C-alpha cells in the first residue's frame, strides 16, 4: 500500500505526457483539415480534434481505452474482431514456445554441466544464436517449416522457443553449479551416484536461478510469438492485429494490441513470480 | 595382522598451486585402533583437514599409504565405512530435519520402514526427538550441528570423521555438545577422528591426541590420554587433565619453535 502513491503519481505523469504528445503530434493533421475546410481552430477545438481523430498519429489514451473495451468486453470471444480471441492465439503460441524453450534450455544446461565436451563447445553457439536479429530469422523459420508442411501454432512457438531457451540455459548452468564444494563432497562421502546428486542436490539448488530465468524467458517468448505472426501475414493473433493496423493506418488498433501485449506480458511474468514466491518459500529458500 | 581402523604410513601430500607447491602433509604416520577417540590439534594450516580428507577419499595423497578398515580409502568410501561431519552443518533448507537425516539413507537404498526407524533412533541419540518435522531455519546453530551429526550416524558406519564440528558455536553450547558427543561415543562404540583447535576440547574428548604443526604439515606428538572413559565436565579441573593439556601445549609450542 505504501507504493500506491508513487505508482499513482507515475501513472498520472504518463497520461499527462501522453495527452500532450497527442496534441502535438496530431495538430498538423487538424490544421490541414481546418485549412481545407476554411475553419479557424481555437485552442479548445484544436485539442478536441487531436484527441478524437480516426487515424491519429498518436491516439489519446481514452481512444485506446474505448477500443480495448469494445473489442474485449463487447465482442463475443470467438469473433475475429475480439481482442481476447487474438490474445488467446498469441498466448497459446507463447506458452507452447515457453514450454519448449524451458525444456530445451534445461536439457542444454544439464549437458553443459555434466559433459565436458558440451561445456567447452555449446555456450559459444548458444550466445551466437542470440546475436542473429530475430526479425531476420523469423521469416526463414516460418517459410522453412511451412515448406515441410508445418504451419499454424508450431512455427510461432519455435520462434518463441528460440528466444526463450537462452535465459534458461544461462540461468540453469549457474543454478546447477551453485552447490558448493562442501555439499558436493558430502554427496561423495555417501557415494551418491551422479543421478542422485542431480535430483537431490543440484536441481533443488538451482530453483532460484530457474525462476529468475523463467521470468525473462516468458517475456521473450511473448515477443517471439508476436514477431512470428508478422512475416506470415497471419490473420489472427496480436501480431496480426499490429500488422493489419499498420497496413490500414489504424493506429488505435495498433495501440490497443500493443497495450494488450504489455498487459499479457505483465500478467504472465507476475504469474511466474507468484509461483516462484510460493515454491521458494515452501523450499525454505526465500 | 592389521587391527587398526585407520592406518597411515609415511603419508605425503603436496598441493600444486599457482604460488608453487604447498606441502600440506609430510611423512605422517599414525595408527588408530577400533573404538579410539582421536583428536587432531594444531594451528590453522597444519594439514588437519587435509589428513581427514585423505581418510575420506576426498583428497589423494601424493606419497605413502593410508588404509581405512584395512582397505584403500576409496573402497572404504564406496563401502560407506565412515560418516563425515563438516564444519558447517550443511542441512538442505528444503528438507525437514527428518528429511535431511533420511537423505543419506535414501541414497544408500534403505527401506522406508528402516529409514523411519533409524531417523527416530539417531534423533533420540542427539536429543532432537520432536524436531523431525521442523525445518533447519527453525533450529539454533547448535541444534543444526547436532542434526548433522545425527545424519552421519544414521547409517551403519563405524567410523565418524569430524572436522571442527563445533568450531562456529559459542563455548556454553560447545561444552554441552562435547558432553553429548562423549556419551554418544561410549554408547555407539564408534571410532571417532575429530579435528579441533581447542586444547580443552581435545583433552576432554580424546583417548588419543595428535599434535600437528605447519609448513610442512606434520605430526609432532601423539599423546595417549591417561584419563578414564567416564568424564564429567569438571574433570577439566583435575591435575591429570591439566597435565595432559600442558603436554599438548608444549607440543604445539615445539612445533612453532621450528619455524
Ligand atoms: N585444495 C587445496 N589446494 C591447495 N592448497 C590447499 C588445498 N587444501 C588445503 N591447502 C593448503 O594445505 C595446507 C593445509 O590445509 P588444511 O589441511 O586445510 O589445514 P588445517 O585444516 O589444519 O587448517 C594449507 O596451507 C592450505 O592452504
Ligand atoms: Mg581445517
Short mmCIF file of C-alpha atoms in Angstrom, two decimals, chain B:
data_model
loop_
_atom_site.label_atom_id
_atom_site.label_comp_id
_atom_site.label_asym_id
_atom_site.label_seq_id
_atom_site.Cartn_x
_atom_site.Cartn_y
_atom_site.Cartn_z
CA UNK B 1 47.55 -58.52 11.25
CA UNK B 2 46.02 -55.11 10.82
CA UNK B 3 43.72 -54.35 13.72
CA UNK B 4 43.98 -50.60 13.05
CA UNK B 5 40.85 -48.90 11.85
CA UNK B 6 42.85 -46.00 10.43
CA UNK B 7 46.43 -46.61 9.45
CA UNK B 8 48.66 -44.01 7.78
CA UNK B 9 52.18 -44.83 6.80
CA UNK B 10 54.57 -42.03 5.78
CA UNK B 11 51.74 -40.13 4.14
CA UNK B 12 52.72 -37.23 1.93
CA UNK B 13 50.56 -34.68 0.15
CA UNK B 14 51.74 -31.70 -1.88
CA UNK B 15 49.19 -29.35 -3.47
CA UNK B 16 50.29 -27.77 -6.74
CA UNK B 17 49.06 -24.19 -6.57
CA UNK B 18 49.64 -21.09 -8.68
CA UNK B 19 52.01 -19.84 -5.98
CA UNK B 20 54.02 -23.04 -6.18
CA UNK B 21 53.74 -26.33 -4.30
CA UNK B 22 52.23 -26.44 -0.79
CA UNK B 23 53.47 -29.28 1.36
CA UNK B 24 50.26 -29.97 3.33
CA UNK B 25 51.28 -33.33 4.81
CA UNK B 26 54.80 -34.63 5.31
CA UNK B 27 55.71 -38.08 6.50
CA UNK B 28 52.55 -38.57 8.50
CA UNK B 29 52.28 -41.97 10.20
CA UNK B 30 49.51 -42.89 12.61
CA UNK B 31 47.56 -45.92 13.81
CA UNK B 32 44.09 -45.60 15.26
CA UNK B 33 42.58 -48.62 16.99
CA UNK B 34 38.92 -49.57 16.94
CA UNK B 35 36.91 -47.53 19.41
CA UNK B 36 39.52 -44.81 19.75
CA UNK B 37 38.57 -41.16 20.01
CA UNK B 38 41.42 -39.34 18.26
CA UNK B 39 41.71 -35.58 18.18
CA UNK B 40 43.87 -33.67 15.74
CA UNK B 41 45.04 -30.35 17.08
CA UNK B 42 47.35 -27.71 15.69
CA UNK B 43 47.44 -24.19 14.31
CA UNK B 44 45.47 -23.49 11.18
CA UNK B 45 47.16 -24.65 8.00
CA UNK B 46 48.90 -27.62 9.61
CA UNK B 47 47.02 -30.12 7.47
CA UNK B 48 44.33 -31.39 9.88
CA UNK B 49 41.56 -31.04 7.35
CA UNK B 50 43.73 -32.44 4.59
CA UNK B 51 44.56 -35.51 6.69
CA UNK B 52 40.90 -36.11 7.46
CA UNK B 53 40.00 -35.66 3.79
CA UNK B 54 42.64 -38.24 2.85
CA UNK B 55 40.91 -40.73 5.15
CA UNK B 56 37.61 -39.88 3.46
CA UNK B 57 38.98 -40.26 -0.08
CA UNK B 58 38.21 -36.59 -0.74
CA UNK B 59 41.92 -35.87 -1.22
CA UNK B 60 44.57 -38.07 -2.79
CA UNK B 61 47.96 -38.38 -1.09
CA UNK B 62 50.99 -37.89 -3.31
CA UNK B 63 53.03 -40.38 -1.30
CA UNK B 64 52.83 -43.08 1.35
CA UNK B 65 49.92 -45.35 2.18
CA UNK B 66 46.71 -44.99 4.10
CA UNK B 67 44.13 -47.66 4.85
CA UNK B 68 40.69 -47.46 6.43
CA UNK B 69 39.39 -50.74 7.89
CA UNK B 70 42.36 -52.35 6.14
CA UNK B 71 41.38 -51.18 2.64
CA UNK B 72 42.10 -48.16 0.47
CA UNK B 73 40.06 -45.04 1.34
CA UNK B 74 38.22 -45.26 -1.99
CA UNK B 75 36.98 -48.76 -1.19
CA UNK B 76 36.09 -47.69 2.32
CA UNK B 77 34.12 -44.73 0.97
CA UNK B 78 32.27 -46.93 -1.50
CA UNK B 79 31.51 -49.36 1.33
CA UNK B 80 30.15 -46.36 3.26
CA UNK B 81 32.55 -47.10 6.10
CA UNK B 82 32.52 -43.62 7.59
CA UNK B 83 30.27 -40.68 8.31
CA UNK B 84 31.77 -37.24 7.73
CA UNK B 85 30.69 -34.16 9.69
CA UNK B 86 31.77 -30.89 8.11
CA UNK B 87 32.38 -27.64 9.96
CA UNK B 88 29.12 -26.22 8.58
CA UNK B 89 26.01 -28.30 9.23
CA UNK B 90 25.14 -28.17 5.52
CA UNK B 91 21.49 -29.12 6.01
CA UNK B 92 19.24 -28.68 2.96
CA UNK B 93 16.78 -25.85 3.61
CA UNK B 94 14.10 -27.56 1.53
CA UNK B 95 14.15 -30.69 3.68
CA UNK B 96 12.93 -31.08 7.24
CA UNK B 97 15.36 -32.25 9.90
CA UNK B 98 13.99 -35.76 9.44
CA UNK B 99 14.28 -35.38 5.66
CA UNK B 100 17.87 -34.26 5.98
CA UNK B 101 18.80 -37.25 8.11
CA UNK B 102 16.94 -39.50 5.70
CA UNK B 103 18.96 -38.12 2.76
CA UNK B 104 21.97 -40.48 3.03
CA UNK B 105 19.61 -43.36 3.83
CA UNK B 106 17.65 -42.74 0.62
CA UNK B 107 20.89 -42.56 -1.31
CA UNK B 108 22.07 -45.82 0.20
CA UNK B 109 18.77 -47.53 -0.55
CA UNK B 110 17.49 -48.35 2.94
CA UNK B 111 13.84 -49.43 3.05
CA UNK B 112 11.20 -46.90 4.04
CA UNK B 113 10.47 -48.52 7.42
CA UNK B 114 14.16 -48.86 8.17
CA UNK B 115 14.69 -45.19 7.29
CA UNK B 116 11.93 -44.10 9.67
CA UNK B 117 13.28 -46.27 12.49
CA UNK B 118 16.83 -45.00 12.02
CA UNK B 119 15.79 -41.36 11.86
CA UNK B 120 13.88 -41.75 15.10
CA UNK B 121 16.81 -43.54 16.76
CA UNK B 122 19.53 -41.02 15.85
CA UNK B 123 17.29 -38.06 16.65
CA UNK B 124 16.95 -39.51 20.11
CA UNK B 125 20.69 -40.09 20.26
CA UNK B 126 21.41 -36.37 19.68
CA UNK B 127 18.43 -35.30 21.82
CA UNK B 128 16.43 -33.85 18.96
CA UNK B 129 13.34 -36.06 19.21
CA UNK B 130 10.30 -33.95 18.38
CA UNK B 131 12.20 -31.86 15.84
CA UNK B 132 11.82 -34.29 12.96
CA UNK B 133 9.22 -32.19 11.14
CA UNK B 134 10.95 -28.85 11.76
CA UNK B 135 12.95 -27.06 9.07
CA UNK B 136 16.62 -26.18 9.59
CA UNK B 137 15.94 -22.45 9.88
CA UNK B 138 13.71 -23.18 12.87
CA UNK B 139 16.70 -24.60 14.79
CA UNK B 140 19.64 -22.89 16.51
CA UNK B 141 23.18 -23.37 15.18
CA UNK B 142 23.97 -25.93 17.86
CA UNK B 143 20.85 -27.94 17.11
CA UNK B 144 21.61 -27.85 13.39
CA UNK B 145 25.08 -29.21 14.07
CA UNK B 146 23.57 -31.99 16.21
CA UNK B 147 21.24 -32.81 13.32
CA UNK B 148 24.22 -33.04 11.00
CA UNK B 149 25.91 -35.44 13.46
CA UNK B 150 22.70 -37.47 13.58
CA UNK B 151 22.79 -37.61 9.79
CA UNK B 152 26.32 -39.02 9.89
CA UNK B 153 25.26 -41.59 12.50
CA UNK B 154 22.13 -42.75 10.70
CA UNK B 155 23.80 -45.34 8.51
CA UNK B 156 25.97 -48.22 9.66
CA UNK B 157 29.38 -46.60 9.51
CA UNK B 158 31.58 -47.44 12.47
CA UNK B 159 33.91 -44.51 11.81
CA UNK B 160 32.98 -40.89 12.37
CA UNK B 161 35.21 -38.20 10.85
CA UNK B 162 34.52 -34.73 12.26
CA UNK B 163 36.19 -31.54 11.03
CA UNK B 164 35.81 -28.81 13.67
CA UNK B 165 32.10 -29.57 14.02
CA UNK B 166 31.68 -27.18 16.95
CA UNK B 167 34.11 -24.52 15.70
CA UNK B 168 31.41 -21.97 14.94
CA UNK B 169 29.50 -22.39 18.21
CA UNK B 170 29.80 -20.50 21.47
CA UNK B 171 31.55 -22.08 24.41
CA UNK B 172 28.50 -22.96 26.50
CA UNK B 173 26.79 -24.78 23.65
CA UNK B 174 30.12 -26.35 22.83
CA UNK B 175 30.60 -27.76 26.36
CA UNK B 176 27.18 -29.29 26.20
CA UNK B 177 27.75 -30.82 22.78
CA UNK B 178 31.12 -32.18 23.91
CA UNK B 179 29.45 -33.97 26.81
CA UNK B 180 26.80 -35.36 24.48
CA UNK B 181 29.36 -36.44 21.92
CA UNK B 182 31.34 -38.32 24.55
CA UNK B 183 28.15 -40.02 25.73
CA UNK B 184 27.28 -40.93 22.17
CA UNK B 185 30.76 -42.32 21.50
CA UNK B 186 30.51 -44.57 24.55
CA UNK B 187 27.05 -45.80 23.57
CA UNK B 188 27.80 -46.45 19.91
CA UNK B 189 31.43 -47.65 20.25
CA UNK B 190 32.36 -45.84 17.07
CA UNK B 191 35.89 -44.83 16.16
CA UNK B 192 35.99 -41.06 16.01
CA UNK B 193 38.56 -38.79 14.33
CA UNK B 194 37.95 -35.24 15.48
CA UNK B 195 39.67 -32.05 14.30
CA UNK B 196 39.79 -29.12 16.68
CA UNK B 197 41.95 -26.21 17.63
CA UNK B 198 40.80 -26.07 21.21
CA UNK B 199 43.14 -27.69 23.73
CA UNK B 200 40.48 -28.32 26.43
CA UNK B 201 38.15 -29.83 23.84
CA UNK B 202 40.85 -32.18 22.57
CA UNK B 203 41.90 -33.29 26.05
CA UNK B 204 38.35 -33.66 27.32
CA UNK B 205 37.17 -35.81 24.44
CA UNK B 206 40.09 -37.92 23.34
CA UNK B 207 41.72 -41.21 24.11
CA UNK B 208 44.49 -40.15 21.75
CA UNK B 209 45.63 -36.62 20.91
CA UNK B 210 47.61 -35.96 17.76
CA UNK B 211 49.51 -32.67 17.82
CA UNK B 212 50.38 -31.26 14.41
CA UNK B 213 52.41 -28.31 13.14
CA UNK B 214 52.52 -26.46 9.84
CA UNK B 215 54.88 -25.87 6.91
CA UNK B 216 55.15 -28.69 6.14
CA UNK B 217 52.13 -30.20 7.91
CA UNK B 218 53.35 -32.98 10.17
CA UNK B 219 52.72 -34.81 13.43
CA UNK B 220 54.87 -33.54 16.30
CA UNK B 221 53.42 -35.55 19.17
CA UNK B 222 50.92 -38.35 19.83
CA UNK B 223 49.58 -38.43 23.39
CA UNK B 224 47.65 -41.40 24.78
CA UNK B 225 45.33 -39.93 27.35
CA UNK B 226 45.50 -41.36 30.88
CA UNK B 227 42.03 -40.02 31.67
CA UNK B 228 39.27 -42.57 32.45
CA UNK B 229 36.48 -43.11 29.90
CA UNK B 230 33.92 -41.60 32.29
CA UNK B 231 34.47 -37.88 32.16
CA UNK B 232 32.21 -35.40 33.87
CA UNK B 233 32.78 -31.81 32.71
CA UNK B 234 34.62 -30.90 35.94
CA UNK B 235 37.32 -33.44 35.15
CA UNK B 236 38.83 -30.41 33.42
CA UNK B 237 39.93 -29.08 36.81
CA UNK B 238 41.79 -32.24 37.86
CA UNK B 239 45.61 -32.37 37.88
CA UNK B 240 45.61 -35.28 35.38
CA UNK B 241 43.63 -33.22 32.91
CA UNK B 242 45.88 -30.16 33.35
CA UNK B 243 48.91 -32.39 32.96
CA UNK B 244 47.72 -33.65 29.55
CA UNK B 245 46.70 -30.14 28.48
CA UNK B 246 50.17 -28.95 29.43
CA UNK B 247 51.78 -31.61 27.29
CA UNK B 248 49.60 -30.68 24.31
CA UNK B 249 50.54 -27.02 24.77
CA UNK B 250 54.21 -27.95 24.89
CA UNK B 251 53.80 -29.97 21.70
CA UNK B 252 52.16 -27.03 19.95
CA UNK B 253 54.89 -24.66 21.11
CA UNK B 254 57.65 -27.03 19.99
CA UNK B 255 56.07 -27.16 16.54
CA UNK B 256 56.11 -23.39 16.45
CA UNK B 257 59.74 -23.01 17.52
CA UNK B 258 60.87 -24.90 14.43
CA UNK B 259 59.69 -22.02 12.26
#
